[in-house]
Each structure stands twice: as C-alpha cells, then as structure tokens.
Short mmCIF file of C-alpha atoms in Angstrom, two decimals:
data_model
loop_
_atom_site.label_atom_id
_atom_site.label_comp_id
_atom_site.label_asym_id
_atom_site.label_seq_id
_atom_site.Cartn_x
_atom_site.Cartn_y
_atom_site.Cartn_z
CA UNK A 1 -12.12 -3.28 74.17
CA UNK A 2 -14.48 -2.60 71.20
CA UNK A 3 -16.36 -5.26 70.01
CA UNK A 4 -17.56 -4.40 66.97
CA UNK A 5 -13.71 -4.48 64.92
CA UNK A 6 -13.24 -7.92 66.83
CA UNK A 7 -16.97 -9.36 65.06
CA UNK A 8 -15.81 -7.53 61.78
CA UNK A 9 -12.58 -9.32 62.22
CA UNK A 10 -14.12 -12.59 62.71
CA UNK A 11 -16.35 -12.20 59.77
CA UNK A 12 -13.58 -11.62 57.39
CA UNK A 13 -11.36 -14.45 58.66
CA UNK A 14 -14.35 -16.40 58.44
CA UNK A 15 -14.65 -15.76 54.46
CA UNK A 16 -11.41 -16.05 53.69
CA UNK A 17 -11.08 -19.15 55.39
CA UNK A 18 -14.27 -20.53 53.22
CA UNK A 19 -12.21 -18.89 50.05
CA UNK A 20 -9.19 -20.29 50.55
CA UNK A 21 -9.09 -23.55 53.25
CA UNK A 22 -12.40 -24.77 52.03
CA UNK A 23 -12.55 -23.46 48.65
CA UNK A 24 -13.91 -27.15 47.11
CA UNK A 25 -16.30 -27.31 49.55
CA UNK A 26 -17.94 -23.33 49.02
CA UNK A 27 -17.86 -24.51 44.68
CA UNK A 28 -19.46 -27.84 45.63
CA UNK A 29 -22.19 -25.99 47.40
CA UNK A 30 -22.57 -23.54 44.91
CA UNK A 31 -22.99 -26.44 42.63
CA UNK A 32 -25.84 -27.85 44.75
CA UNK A 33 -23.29 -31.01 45.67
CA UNK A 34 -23.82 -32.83 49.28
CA UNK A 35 -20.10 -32.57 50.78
CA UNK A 36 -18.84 -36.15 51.69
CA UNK A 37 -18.08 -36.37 55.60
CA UNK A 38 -14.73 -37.35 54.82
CA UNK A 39 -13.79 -34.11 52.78
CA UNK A 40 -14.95 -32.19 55.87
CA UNK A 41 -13.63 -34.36 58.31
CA UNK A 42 -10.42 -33.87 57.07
CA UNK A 43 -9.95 -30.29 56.82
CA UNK A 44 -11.30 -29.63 60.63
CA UNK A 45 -8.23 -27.82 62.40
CA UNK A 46 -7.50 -27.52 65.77
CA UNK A 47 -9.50 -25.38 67.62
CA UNK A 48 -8.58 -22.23 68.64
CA UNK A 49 -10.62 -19.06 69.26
CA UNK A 50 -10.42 -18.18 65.93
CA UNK A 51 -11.57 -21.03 64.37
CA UNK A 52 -14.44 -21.35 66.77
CA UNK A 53 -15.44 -17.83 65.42
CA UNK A 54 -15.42 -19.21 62.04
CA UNK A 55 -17.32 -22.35 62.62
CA UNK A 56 -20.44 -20.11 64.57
CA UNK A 57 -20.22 -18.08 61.57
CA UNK A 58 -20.50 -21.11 58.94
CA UNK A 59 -23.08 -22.35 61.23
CA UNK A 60 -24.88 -18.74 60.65
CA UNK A 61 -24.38 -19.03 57.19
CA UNK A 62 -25.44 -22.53 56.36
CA UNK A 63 -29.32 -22.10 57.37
CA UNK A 64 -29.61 -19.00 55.17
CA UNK A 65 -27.90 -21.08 52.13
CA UNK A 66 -30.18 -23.68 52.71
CA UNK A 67 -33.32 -21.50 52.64
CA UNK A 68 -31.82 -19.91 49.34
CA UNK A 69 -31.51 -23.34 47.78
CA UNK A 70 -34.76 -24.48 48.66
CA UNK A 71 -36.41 -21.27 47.17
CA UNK A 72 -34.32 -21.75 43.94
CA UNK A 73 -33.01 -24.55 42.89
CA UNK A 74 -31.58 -24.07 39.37
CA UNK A 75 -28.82 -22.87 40.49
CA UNK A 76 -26.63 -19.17 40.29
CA UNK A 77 -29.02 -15.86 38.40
CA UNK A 78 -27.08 -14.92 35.49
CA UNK A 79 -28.26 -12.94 32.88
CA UNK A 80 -27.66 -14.09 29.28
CA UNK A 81 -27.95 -12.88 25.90
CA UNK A 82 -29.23 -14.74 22.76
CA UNK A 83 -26.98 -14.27 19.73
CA UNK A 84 -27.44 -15.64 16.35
CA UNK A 85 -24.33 -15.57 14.00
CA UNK A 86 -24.68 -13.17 11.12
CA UNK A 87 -22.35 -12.85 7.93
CA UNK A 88 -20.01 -9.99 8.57
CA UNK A 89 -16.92 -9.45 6.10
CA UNK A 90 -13.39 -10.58 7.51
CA UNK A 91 -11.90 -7.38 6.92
CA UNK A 92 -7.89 -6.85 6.87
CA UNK A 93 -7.26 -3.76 9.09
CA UNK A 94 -4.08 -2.40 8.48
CA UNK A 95 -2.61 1.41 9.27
CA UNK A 96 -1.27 3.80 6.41
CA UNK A 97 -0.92 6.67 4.52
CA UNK A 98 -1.96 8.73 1.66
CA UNK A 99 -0.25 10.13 -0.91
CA UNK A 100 -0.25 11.84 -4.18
CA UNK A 101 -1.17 9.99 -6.73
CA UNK A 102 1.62 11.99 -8.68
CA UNK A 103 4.37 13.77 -8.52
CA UNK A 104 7.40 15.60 -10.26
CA UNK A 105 10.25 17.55 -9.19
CA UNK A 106 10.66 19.63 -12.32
CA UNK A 107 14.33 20.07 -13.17
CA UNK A 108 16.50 22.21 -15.69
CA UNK A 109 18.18 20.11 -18.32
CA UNK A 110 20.62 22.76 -19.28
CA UNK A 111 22.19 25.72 -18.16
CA UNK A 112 21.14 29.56 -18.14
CA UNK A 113 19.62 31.64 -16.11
CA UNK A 114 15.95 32.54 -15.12
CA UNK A 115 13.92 35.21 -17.03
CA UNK A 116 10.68 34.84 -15.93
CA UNK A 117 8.79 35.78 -12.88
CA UNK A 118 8.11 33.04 -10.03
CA UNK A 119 4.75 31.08 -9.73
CA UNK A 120 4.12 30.91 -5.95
CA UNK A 121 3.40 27.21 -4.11
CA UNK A 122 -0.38 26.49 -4.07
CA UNK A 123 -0.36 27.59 -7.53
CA UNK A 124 -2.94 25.37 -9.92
CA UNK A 125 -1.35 25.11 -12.88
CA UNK A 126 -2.23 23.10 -16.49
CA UNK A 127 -0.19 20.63 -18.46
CA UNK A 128 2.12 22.80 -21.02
CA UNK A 129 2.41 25.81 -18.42
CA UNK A 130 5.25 27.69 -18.73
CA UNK A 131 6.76 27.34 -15.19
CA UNK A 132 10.60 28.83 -15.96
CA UNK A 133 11.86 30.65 -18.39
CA UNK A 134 15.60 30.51 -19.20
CA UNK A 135 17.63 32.82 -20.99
CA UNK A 136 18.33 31.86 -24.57
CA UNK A 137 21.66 32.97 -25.24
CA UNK A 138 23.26 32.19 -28.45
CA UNK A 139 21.21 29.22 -29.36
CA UNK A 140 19.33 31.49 -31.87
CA UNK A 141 22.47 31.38 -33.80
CA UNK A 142 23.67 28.30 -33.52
CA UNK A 143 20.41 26.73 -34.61
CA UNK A 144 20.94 29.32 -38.00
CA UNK A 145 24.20 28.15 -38.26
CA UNK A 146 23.33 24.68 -38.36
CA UNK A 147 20.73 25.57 -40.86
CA UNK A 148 22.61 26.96 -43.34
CA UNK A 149 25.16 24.30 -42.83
CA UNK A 150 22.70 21.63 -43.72
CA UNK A 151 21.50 23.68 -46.86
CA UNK A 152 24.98 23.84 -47.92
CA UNK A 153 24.99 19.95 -47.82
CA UNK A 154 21.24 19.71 -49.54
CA UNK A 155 23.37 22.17 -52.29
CA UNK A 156 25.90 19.83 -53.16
CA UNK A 157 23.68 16.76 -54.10
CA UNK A 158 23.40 17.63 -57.46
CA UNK A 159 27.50 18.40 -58.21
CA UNK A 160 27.76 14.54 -56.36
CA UNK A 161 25.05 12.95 -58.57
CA UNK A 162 26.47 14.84 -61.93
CA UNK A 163 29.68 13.54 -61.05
CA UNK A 164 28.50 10.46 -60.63
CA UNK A 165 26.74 10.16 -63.99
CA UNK A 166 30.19 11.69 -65.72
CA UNK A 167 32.53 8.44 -64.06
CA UNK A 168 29.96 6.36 -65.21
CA UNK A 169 29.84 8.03 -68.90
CA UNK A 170 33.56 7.88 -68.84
CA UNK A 171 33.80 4.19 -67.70
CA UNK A 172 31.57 3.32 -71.03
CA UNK A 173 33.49 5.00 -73.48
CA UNK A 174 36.97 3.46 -71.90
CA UNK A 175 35.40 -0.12 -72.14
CA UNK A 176 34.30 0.68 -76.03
CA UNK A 177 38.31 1.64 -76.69
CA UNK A 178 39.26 -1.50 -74.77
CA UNK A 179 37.20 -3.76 -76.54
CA UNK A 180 38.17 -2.51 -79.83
CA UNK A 181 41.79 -2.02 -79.16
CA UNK A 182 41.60 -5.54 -77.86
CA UNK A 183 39.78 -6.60 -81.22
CA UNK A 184 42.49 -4.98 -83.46
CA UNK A 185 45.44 -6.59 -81.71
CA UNK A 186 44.24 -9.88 -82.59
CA UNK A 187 44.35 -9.19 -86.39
CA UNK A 188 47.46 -7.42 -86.11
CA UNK A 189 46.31 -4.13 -86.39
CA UNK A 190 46.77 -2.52 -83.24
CA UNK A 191 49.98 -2.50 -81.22
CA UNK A 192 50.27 -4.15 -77.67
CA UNK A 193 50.91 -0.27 -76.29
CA UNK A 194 47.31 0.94 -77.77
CA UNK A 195 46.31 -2.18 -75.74
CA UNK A 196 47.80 -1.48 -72.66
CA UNK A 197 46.45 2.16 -73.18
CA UNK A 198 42.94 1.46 -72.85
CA UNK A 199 42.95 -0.66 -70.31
CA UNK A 200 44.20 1.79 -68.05
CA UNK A 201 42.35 4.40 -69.27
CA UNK A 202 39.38 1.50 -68.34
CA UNK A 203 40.68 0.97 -65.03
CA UNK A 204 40.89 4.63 -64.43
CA UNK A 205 36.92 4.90 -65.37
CA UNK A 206 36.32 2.30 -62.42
CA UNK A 207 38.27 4.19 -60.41
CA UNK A 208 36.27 7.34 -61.06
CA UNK A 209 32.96 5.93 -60.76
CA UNK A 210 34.09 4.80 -56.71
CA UNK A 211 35.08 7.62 -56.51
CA UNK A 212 31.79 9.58 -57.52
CA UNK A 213 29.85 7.00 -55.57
CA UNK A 214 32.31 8.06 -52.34
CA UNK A 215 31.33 11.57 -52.67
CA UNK A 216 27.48 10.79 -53.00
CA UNK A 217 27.89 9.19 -49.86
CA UNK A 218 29.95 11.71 -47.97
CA UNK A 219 27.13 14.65 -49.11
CA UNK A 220 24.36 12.87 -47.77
CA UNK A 221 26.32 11.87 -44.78
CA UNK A 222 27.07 15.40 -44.42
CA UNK A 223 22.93 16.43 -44.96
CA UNK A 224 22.68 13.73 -41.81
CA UNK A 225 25.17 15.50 -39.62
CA UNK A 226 23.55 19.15 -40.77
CA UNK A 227 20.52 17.29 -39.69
CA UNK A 228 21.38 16.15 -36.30
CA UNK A 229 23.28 19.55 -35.62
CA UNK A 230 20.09 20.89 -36.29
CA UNK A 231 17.73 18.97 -34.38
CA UNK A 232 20.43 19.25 -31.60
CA UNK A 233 19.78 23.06 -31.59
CA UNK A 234 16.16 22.84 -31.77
CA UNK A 235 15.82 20.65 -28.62
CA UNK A 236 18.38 23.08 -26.84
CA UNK A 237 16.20 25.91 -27.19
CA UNK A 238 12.93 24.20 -26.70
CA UNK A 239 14.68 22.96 -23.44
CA UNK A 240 14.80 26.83 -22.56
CA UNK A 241 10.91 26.31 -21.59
CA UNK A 242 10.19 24.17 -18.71
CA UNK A 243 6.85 23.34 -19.28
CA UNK A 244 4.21 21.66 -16.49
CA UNK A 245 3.97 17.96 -17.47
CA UNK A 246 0.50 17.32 -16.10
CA UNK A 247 -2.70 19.29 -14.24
CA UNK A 248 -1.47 19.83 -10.62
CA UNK A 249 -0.48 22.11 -7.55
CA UNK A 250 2.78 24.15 -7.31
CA UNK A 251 3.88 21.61 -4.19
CA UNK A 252 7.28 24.63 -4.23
CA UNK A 253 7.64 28.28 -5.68
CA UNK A 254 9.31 28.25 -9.09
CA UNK A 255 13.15 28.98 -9.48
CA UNK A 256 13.48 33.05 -8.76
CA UNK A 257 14.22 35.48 -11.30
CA UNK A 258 17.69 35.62 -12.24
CA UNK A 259 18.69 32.14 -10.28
CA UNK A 260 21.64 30.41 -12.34
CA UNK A 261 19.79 26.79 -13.32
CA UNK A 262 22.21 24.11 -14.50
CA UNK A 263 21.21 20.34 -15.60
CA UNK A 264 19.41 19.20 -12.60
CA UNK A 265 18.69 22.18 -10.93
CA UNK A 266 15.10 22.43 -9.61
CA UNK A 267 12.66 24.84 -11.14
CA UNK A 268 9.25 23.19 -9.53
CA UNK A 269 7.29 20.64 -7.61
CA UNK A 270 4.17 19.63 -9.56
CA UNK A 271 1.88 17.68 -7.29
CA UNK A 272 -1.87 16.02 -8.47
CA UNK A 273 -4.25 15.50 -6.20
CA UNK A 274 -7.52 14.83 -7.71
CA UNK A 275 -6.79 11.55 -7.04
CA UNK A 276 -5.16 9.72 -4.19
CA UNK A 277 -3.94 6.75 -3.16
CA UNK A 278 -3.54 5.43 0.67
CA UNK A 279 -0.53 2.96 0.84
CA UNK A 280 -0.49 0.68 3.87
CA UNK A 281 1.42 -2.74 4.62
CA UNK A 282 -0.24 -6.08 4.97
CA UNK A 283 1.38 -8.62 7.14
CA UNK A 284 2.47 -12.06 5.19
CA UNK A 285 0.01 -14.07 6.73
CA UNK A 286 -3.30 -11.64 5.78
CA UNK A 287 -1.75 -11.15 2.33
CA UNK A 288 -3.15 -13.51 0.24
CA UNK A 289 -6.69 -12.55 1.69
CA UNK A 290 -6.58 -9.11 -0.52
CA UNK A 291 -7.63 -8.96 -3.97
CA UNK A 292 -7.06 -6.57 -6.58
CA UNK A 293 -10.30 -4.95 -7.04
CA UNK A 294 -11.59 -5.24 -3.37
CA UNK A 295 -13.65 -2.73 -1.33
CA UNK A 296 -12.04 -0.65 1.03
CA UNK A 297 -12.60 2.10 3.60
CA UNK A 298 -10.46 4.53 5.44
CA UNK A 299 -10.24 6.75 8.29
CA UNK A 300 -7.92 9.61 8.68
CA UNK A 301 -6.18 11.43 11.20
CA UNK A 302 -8.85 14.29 10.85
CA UNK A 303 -12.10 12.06 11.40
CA UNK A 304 -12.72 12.02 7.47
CA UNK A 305 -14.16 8.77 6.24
CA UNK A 306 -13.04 7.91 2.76
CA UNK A 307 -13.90 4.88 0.54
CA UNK A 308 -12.10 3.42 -2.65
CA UNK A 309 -10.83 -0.02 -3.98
CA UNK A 310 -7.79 -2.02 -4.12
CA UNK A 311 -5.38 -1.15 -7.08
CA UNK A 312 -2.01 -2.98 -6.41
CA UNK A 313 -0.69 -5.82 -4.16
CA UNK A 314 3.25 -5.93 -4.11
CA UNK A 315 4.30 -9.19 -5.60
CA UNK A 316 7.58 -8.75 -3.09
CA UNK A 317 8.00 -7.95 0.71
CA UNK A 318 10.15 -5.51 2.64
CA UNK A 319 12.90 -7.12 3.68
CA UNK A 320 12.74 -5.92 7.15
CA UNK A 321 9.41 -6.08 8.19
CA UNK A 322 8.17 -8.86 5.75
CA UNK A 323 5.04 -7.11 4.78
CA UNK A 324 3.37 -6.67 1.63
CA UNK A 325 2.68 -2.97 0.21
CA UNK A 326 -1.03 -2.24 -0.92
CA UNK A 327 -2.38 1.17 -2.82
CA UNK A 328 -5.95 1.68 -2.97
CA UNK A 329 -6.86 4.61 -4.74
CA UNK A 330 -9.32 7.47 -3.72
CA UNK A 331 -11.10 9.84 -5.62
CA UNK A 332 -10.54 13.58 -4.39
CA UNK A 333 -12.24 15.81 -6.82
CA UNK A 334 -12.29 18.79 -3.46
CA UNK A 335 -8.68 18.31 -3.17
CA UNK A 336 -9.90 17.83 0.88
CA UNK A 337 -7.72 15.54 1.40
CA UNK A 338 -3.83 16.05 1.94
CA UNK A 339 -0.67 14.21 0.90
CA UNK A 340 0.89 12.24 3.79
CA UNK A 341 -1.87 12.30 6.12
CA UNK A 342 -2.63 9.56 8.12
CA UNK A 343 -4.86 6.88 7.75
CA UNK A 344 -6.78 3.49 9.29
CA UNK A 345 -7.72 1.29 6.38
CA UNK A 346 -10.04 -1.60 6.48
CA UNK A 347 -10.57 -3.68 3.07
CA UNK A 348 -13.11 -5.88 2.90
CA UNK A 349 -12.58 -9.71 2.70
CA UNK A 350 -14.02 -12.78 2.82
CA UNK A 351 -17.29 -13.16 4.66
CA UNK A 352 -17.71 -15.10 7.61
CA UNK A 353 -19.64 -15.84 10.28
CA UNK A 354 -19.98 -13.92 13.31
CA UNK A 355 -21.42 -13.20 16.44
CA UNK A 356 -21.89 -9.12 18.01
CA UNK A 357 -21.56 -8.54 21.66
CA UNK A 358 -20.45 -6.21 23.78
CA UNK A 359 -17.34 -6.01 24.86
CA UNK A 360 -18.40 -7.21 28.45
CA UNK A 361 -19.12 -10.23 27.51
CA UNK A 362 -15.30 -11.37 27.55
CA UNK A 363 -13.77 -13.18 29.70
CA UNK A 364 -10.76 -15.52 30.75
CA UNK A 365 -10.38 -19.07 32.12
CA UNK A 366 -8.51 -20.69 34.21
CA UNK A 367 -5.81 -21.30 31.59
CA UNK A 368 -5.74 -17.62 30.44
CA UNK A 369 -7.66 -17.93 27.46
CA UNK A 370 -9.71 -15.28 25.93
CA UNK A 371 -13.35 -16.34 25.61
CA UNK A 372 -17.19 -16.31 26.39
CA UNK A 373 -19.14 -18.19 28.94
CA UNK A 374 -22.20 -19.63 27.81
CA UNK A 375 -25.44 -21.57 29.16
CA UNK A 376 -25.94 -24.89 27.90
CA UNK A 377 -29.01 -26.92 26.86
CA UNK A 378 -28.67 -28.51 30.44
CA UNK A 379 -28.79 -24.95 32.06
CA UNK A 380 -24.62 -25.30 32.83
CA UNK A 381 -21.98 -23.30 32.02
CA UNK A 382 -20.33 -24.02 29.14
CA UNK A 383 -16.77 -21.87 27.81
CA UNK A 384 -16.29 -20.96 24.57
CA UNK A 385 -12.54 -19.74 23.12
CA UNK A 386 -13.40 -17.26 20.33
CA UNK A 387 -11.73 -15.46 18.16
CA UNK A 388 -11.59 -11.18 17.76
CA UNK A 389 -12.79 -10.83 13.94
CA UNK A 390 -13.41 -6.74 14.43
CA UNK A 391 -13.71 -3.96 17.27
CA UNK A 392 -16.25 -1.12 17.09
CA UNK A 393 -17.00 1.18 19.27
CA UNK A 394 -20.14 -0.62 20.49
CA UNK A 395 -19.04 -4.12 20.41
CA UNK A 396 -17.40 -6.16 19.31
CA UNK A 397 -17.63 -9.44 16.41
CA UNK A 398 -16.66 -12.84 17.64
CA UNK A 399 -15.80 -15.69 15.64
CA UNK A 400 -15.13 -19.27 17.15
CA UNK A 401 -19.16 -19.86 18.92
CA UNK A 402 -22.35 -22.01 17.31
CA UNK A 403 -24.82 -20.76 15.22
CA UNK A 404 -27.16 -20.27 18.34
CA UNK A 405 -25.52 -19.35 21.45
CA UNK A 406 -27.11 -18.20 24.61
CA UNK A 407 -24.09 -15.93 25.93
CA UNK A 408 -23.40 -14.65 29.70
CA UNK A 409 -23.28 -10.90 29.90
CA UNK A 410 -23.88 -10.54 33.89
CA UNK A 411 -22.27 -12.83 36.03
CA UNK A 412 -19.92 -14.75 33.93
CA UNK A 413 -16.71 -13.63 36.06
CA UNK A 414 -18.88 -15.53 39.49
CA UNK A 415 -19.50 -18.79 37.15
CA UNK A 416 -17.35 -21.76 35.86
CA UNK A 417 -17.64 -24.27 33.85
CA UNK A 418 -20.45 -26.99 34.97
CA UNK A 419 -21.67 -24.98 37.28
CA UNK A 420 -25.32 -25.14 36.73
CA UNK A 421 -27.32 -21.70 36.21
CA UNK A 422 -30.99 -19.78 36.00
CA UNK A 423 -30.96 -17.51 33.55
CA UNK A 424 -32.46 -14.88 32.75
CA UNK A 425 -32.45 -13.77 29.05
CA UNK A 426 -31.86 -10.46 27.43
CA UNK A 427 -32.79 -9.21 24.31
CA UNK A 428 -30.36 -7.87 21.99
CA UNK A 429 -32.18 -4.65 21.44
CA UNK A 430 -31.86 -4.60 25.23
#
C-alpha cells in the first residue's frame, strides 16, 4: 500500500474537519481568541483512526500558528486602499435611438400623371425643389374659364348700381304724386281713385328699389363665386408642382416618369439630418431627475461619441412600460451620423458624492448584500453596503461609504467583520 495518497488523505480530512466540525474554533483563532476548554471539550469525537490522524495533524499545525502569532500580532495582512469621496454627477443612463430630426413623406394632392424625370435617393435637395411634375391637363382652361366668368360678374356692377339709383329715383317721384294727390283729396280736388293711384304707383317704387338692392347683391355674390372658382383653379394647378418643403436628403427615389399619382400617392421622402435627435425612455422613478436643458452624452453602435442637451421630457408615460420619453438633440453638420442607429445615453444629473474603485473591491456578506469591506480606526473589519452610482471600464463609483474610507482590495473575500487586520496601504495611483 502507498503511503503517500493515505498522508494526502489525512491532510485533507484533517482541513475539512477544522472547516466544517470546528469552524468557530479555526475563526476564533484567526481572531487571536483563547478557545474555552468547554467549547473543545465538547466537540472531541470518538476516536477512530481517522480522527487520530486529524488530531496529530492539528497538533502539527498549532506550534506553527503559534509562532505566526507571536511574530505578528495585529492580526490577518490585507492590503487596503485609501479613498476619499469626490463629486461625480449622478448621471441617468438610459439606452436609445436617433432619429431625424425631420421628416416628410411627400404626397400628391391630386390626380395626373408624372412628367418629369426621377431624382434618385441620396439626393440633397433645397426647400422649393421641384421633386414631381404632374401633367396639367385642362386646368389651363378651366382657370380661363373661371376668369372670364368672374369678369363677366365685375361687368355687371355698374347695370346693378344704375338700376339701383333708377328704383330709388322712381320711389321719389311716386312719394311727390302721393303726397300731393293726398293733399288735393282733402280740399276736394282730387278724387279717391287719383289717391289710390299713387299709392300704388308708391308701393311699386319700394318694390323696385328691393328689388335693385337684390340684384346688387346677387352680382357681387356672383364676383365672390367667380372668385373662389378662380382661386380654386389656381391652387389646382399650383398643386401640379410638388415642391421640397425643407433642406434635406431624398430618404426614396421620386415617383417615375409616367406613374399615375392620385391624392395621397407618394412622390418622395424628404429626410434632414443636420440635426438629430436621440430619443430614449426614462424609467418613472429617474424621471423627475432630468431637466430640460441638461448635459448629455451618447455612444453609438459604431463607437462614435456624441454630445448634446436635453430638449423635451414627455409630460405622459407609455402605458405599457411606464416610462417617460426624452429627445436630446445633436448637432450633425457631417451628416456622420445615421437615422435609427443605436445609442447609450448618459445625461448628467445631480452631483453627488462618490467613491472610485476597482471593480475588485466588491464583495458580498453573509446576508447576500453587495458591498465593501473596510478597516476600521481599531484595525477591524468593518462592512460597508454601497450603492452602484456608474460603471467604467476601469472602475467603478460607489455611493453609500464615509468621506474617508480605508477600503480592502486584497483579502477581503478571507476577512469578516471584527476580525482584526494589518494592513498594508495602497496608493491610488498604485
């Protein structure tokens, strides 16, 4: 039989038996603690060949723990970093996406047919461009007609007004005859039939002057229609031209050469670029830490790092996700970057307080927690739960520690709290 896997064996038995059976016994002597008799009175087993193996190798053990303790006593090397808190901004971090700060589908508002060549996508075109041209058809002469039809109505103002002033004339003279006629009849000189005679012929007057007035009316309503018919015809044949509404890219080709357009049809896709915005959506609970006006900074799918400031908060969340939408808008005089790419956005925040480590540093206690071990004033460990402000590549910054911390980098997983410690310090620069 070989007797080195046996001694191997009997080693590891040995630790585990330390790690598991006497585990308050190994921290108590880590902690420089005298173990009461009774403690180790009372977890002494039977004996049996394995223990025996394990009690020659505690005995082993205990001498060169001893001689360690007596040549340090201040208890388990760590190595520790000291960190002062420095004001970082609480940024919001958030993921998004750019997009065109405008943009126009271009669409026929009446129907013909195309006369003009295409402009191909990737096109830069100006505001007023022509972008399709549509066959005109007989609007030519209906706009003529309407013309002439509204200087036929300008024409007959003057008949209207003339007989206006004629009623009017005629409605004087018949009131003279009444009022005589009526004078005569009272002195008996005039017979009730003259009477009755002029008063028609004044009531007729009246009627002619209404009527006059009716046919003023009815011409100038009639220069309004001419007008409107004309002003109709106008705006059909300027709607012949569709025209580039603003400085952009041809996002589409135009409508083809002979292509039948009808109201809605598309002709283009205008698209500016110069500048962009990046939209992302800020949870409910980080919403109320972005202002309008706030610095932010982006980086896109490509590597490109872009900076810009916050234009518009929605006032309303999505009513699935219960977020908040945010633009912040991005000058792009290079046109470099694209609609729809995207994008990492931090915007900057609050300041606060903050320590930077390296990642490392973290750790977890026995309750799970997410934190840092530190050394105390009384050279113990101390744990600290902190909070995860912002992640860089070399670090990252922790919120939730003092002003002045003296933070374990090397040995914190080997240490709990209380258990007293030498350290030895590192400089940040380190």
């Amino acid at each position: 039989m070989r007797v080195i896997p046996l001694m191997t064996a009997a080693v590891v038995t040995a630790g585990l038996y330390y790690a598991v059976i006497e585990r308050d016994a190994l921290l108590a002597f880590a902690r420089g603690e005298q173990v009461s008799d009774e403690t180790a009175s009372s977890d002494v087993s039977e004996p049996t060949d394995a223990s025996a193996t394990t009690a020659a190798a505690a005995e082993n053990v205990a001498p060169q723990a001893a001689g360690a303790d007596k040549a340090d006593n201040s208890g388990v090397r760590v190595v520790a970093l000291r960190s002062t808190a420095r004001g970082i901004d609480s940024a919001v971090v958030l993921r998004g996406q750019t997009q065109a700060i405008r943009q126009v589908e271009v669409r026929s508002e009446t129907t013909s047919t195309v006369l003009s060549e295409p402009l191909r996508k990737g096109a830069q075109v100006k505001a007023g461009d022509l972008l399709c041209k549509l066959d005109p058809g007989t609007r030519p002469s209906t706009l003529l007609e309407a013309k002439a039809r509204l200087s036929e109505a300008k024409i007959r103002v003057p008949e209207a007004r003339a007989r206006l002033d004629e009623s009017r004339a005629r409605l004087k003279e018949a009131q003279i005859n009444l009022t005589a006629a009526a004078k005569l009849s009272e002195g008996g000189f005039a017979s009730e039939t003259r009477l009755a005679s002029s008063q028609a012929a004044e009531r007729s007057a009246v009627a002619g002057v209404a009527t006059a007035e009716t046919g003023l009316e009815t011409t100038s309503a009639g220069i309004e229609a001419a007008s409107a018919q004309v002003a109709a015809a106008e705006k059909e044949l300027a709607r012949l031209d569709i025209l580039a509404p603003f400085d952009g890219l041809l996002e589409s080709d135009t409508a083809e050469l002979g292509s039948l357009m009808q109201p809605g049809s598309l002709c283009a896709t205008v698209i500016q670029l110069e500048t962009i915005k990046l939209v992302g959506y800020v949870p409910e609970t980080e919403v109320n830490r972005v202002t309008i006006g706030a610095g932010a900074r982006a980086e896109l799918a490509n590597g490109r790092n872009v900076e810009g400031k916050v234009t518009f908060i929605s006032r309303s969340a999505d009513p699935t996700t219960r977020t908040f939408e945010v633009e912040i808008t991005v000058p792009n005089p290079d046109l470099a970057i694209r609609d729809g790419q995207t994008a990492d956005i931090v915007i900057s925040a609050e300041g606060s307080k903050a320590h930077y480590l390296p990642q490392s540093a973290l750790t977890l206690n026995n309750d799970g927690r997410l934190g840092v071990r530190v050394v105390e004033d009384d050279m113990t460990v101390g744990f600290y739960p902190i909070q995860l402000l912002r992640d860089e590549a070399s670090g990252v910054w922790l919120g939730g520690l003092p002003e002045q911390a003296d933070v374990i980098v090397v040995g914190q997983d080997f240490v709990v709290a209380g258990v007293s410690v030498a350290p030895t310090y590192k400089e940040v620069s380190q």
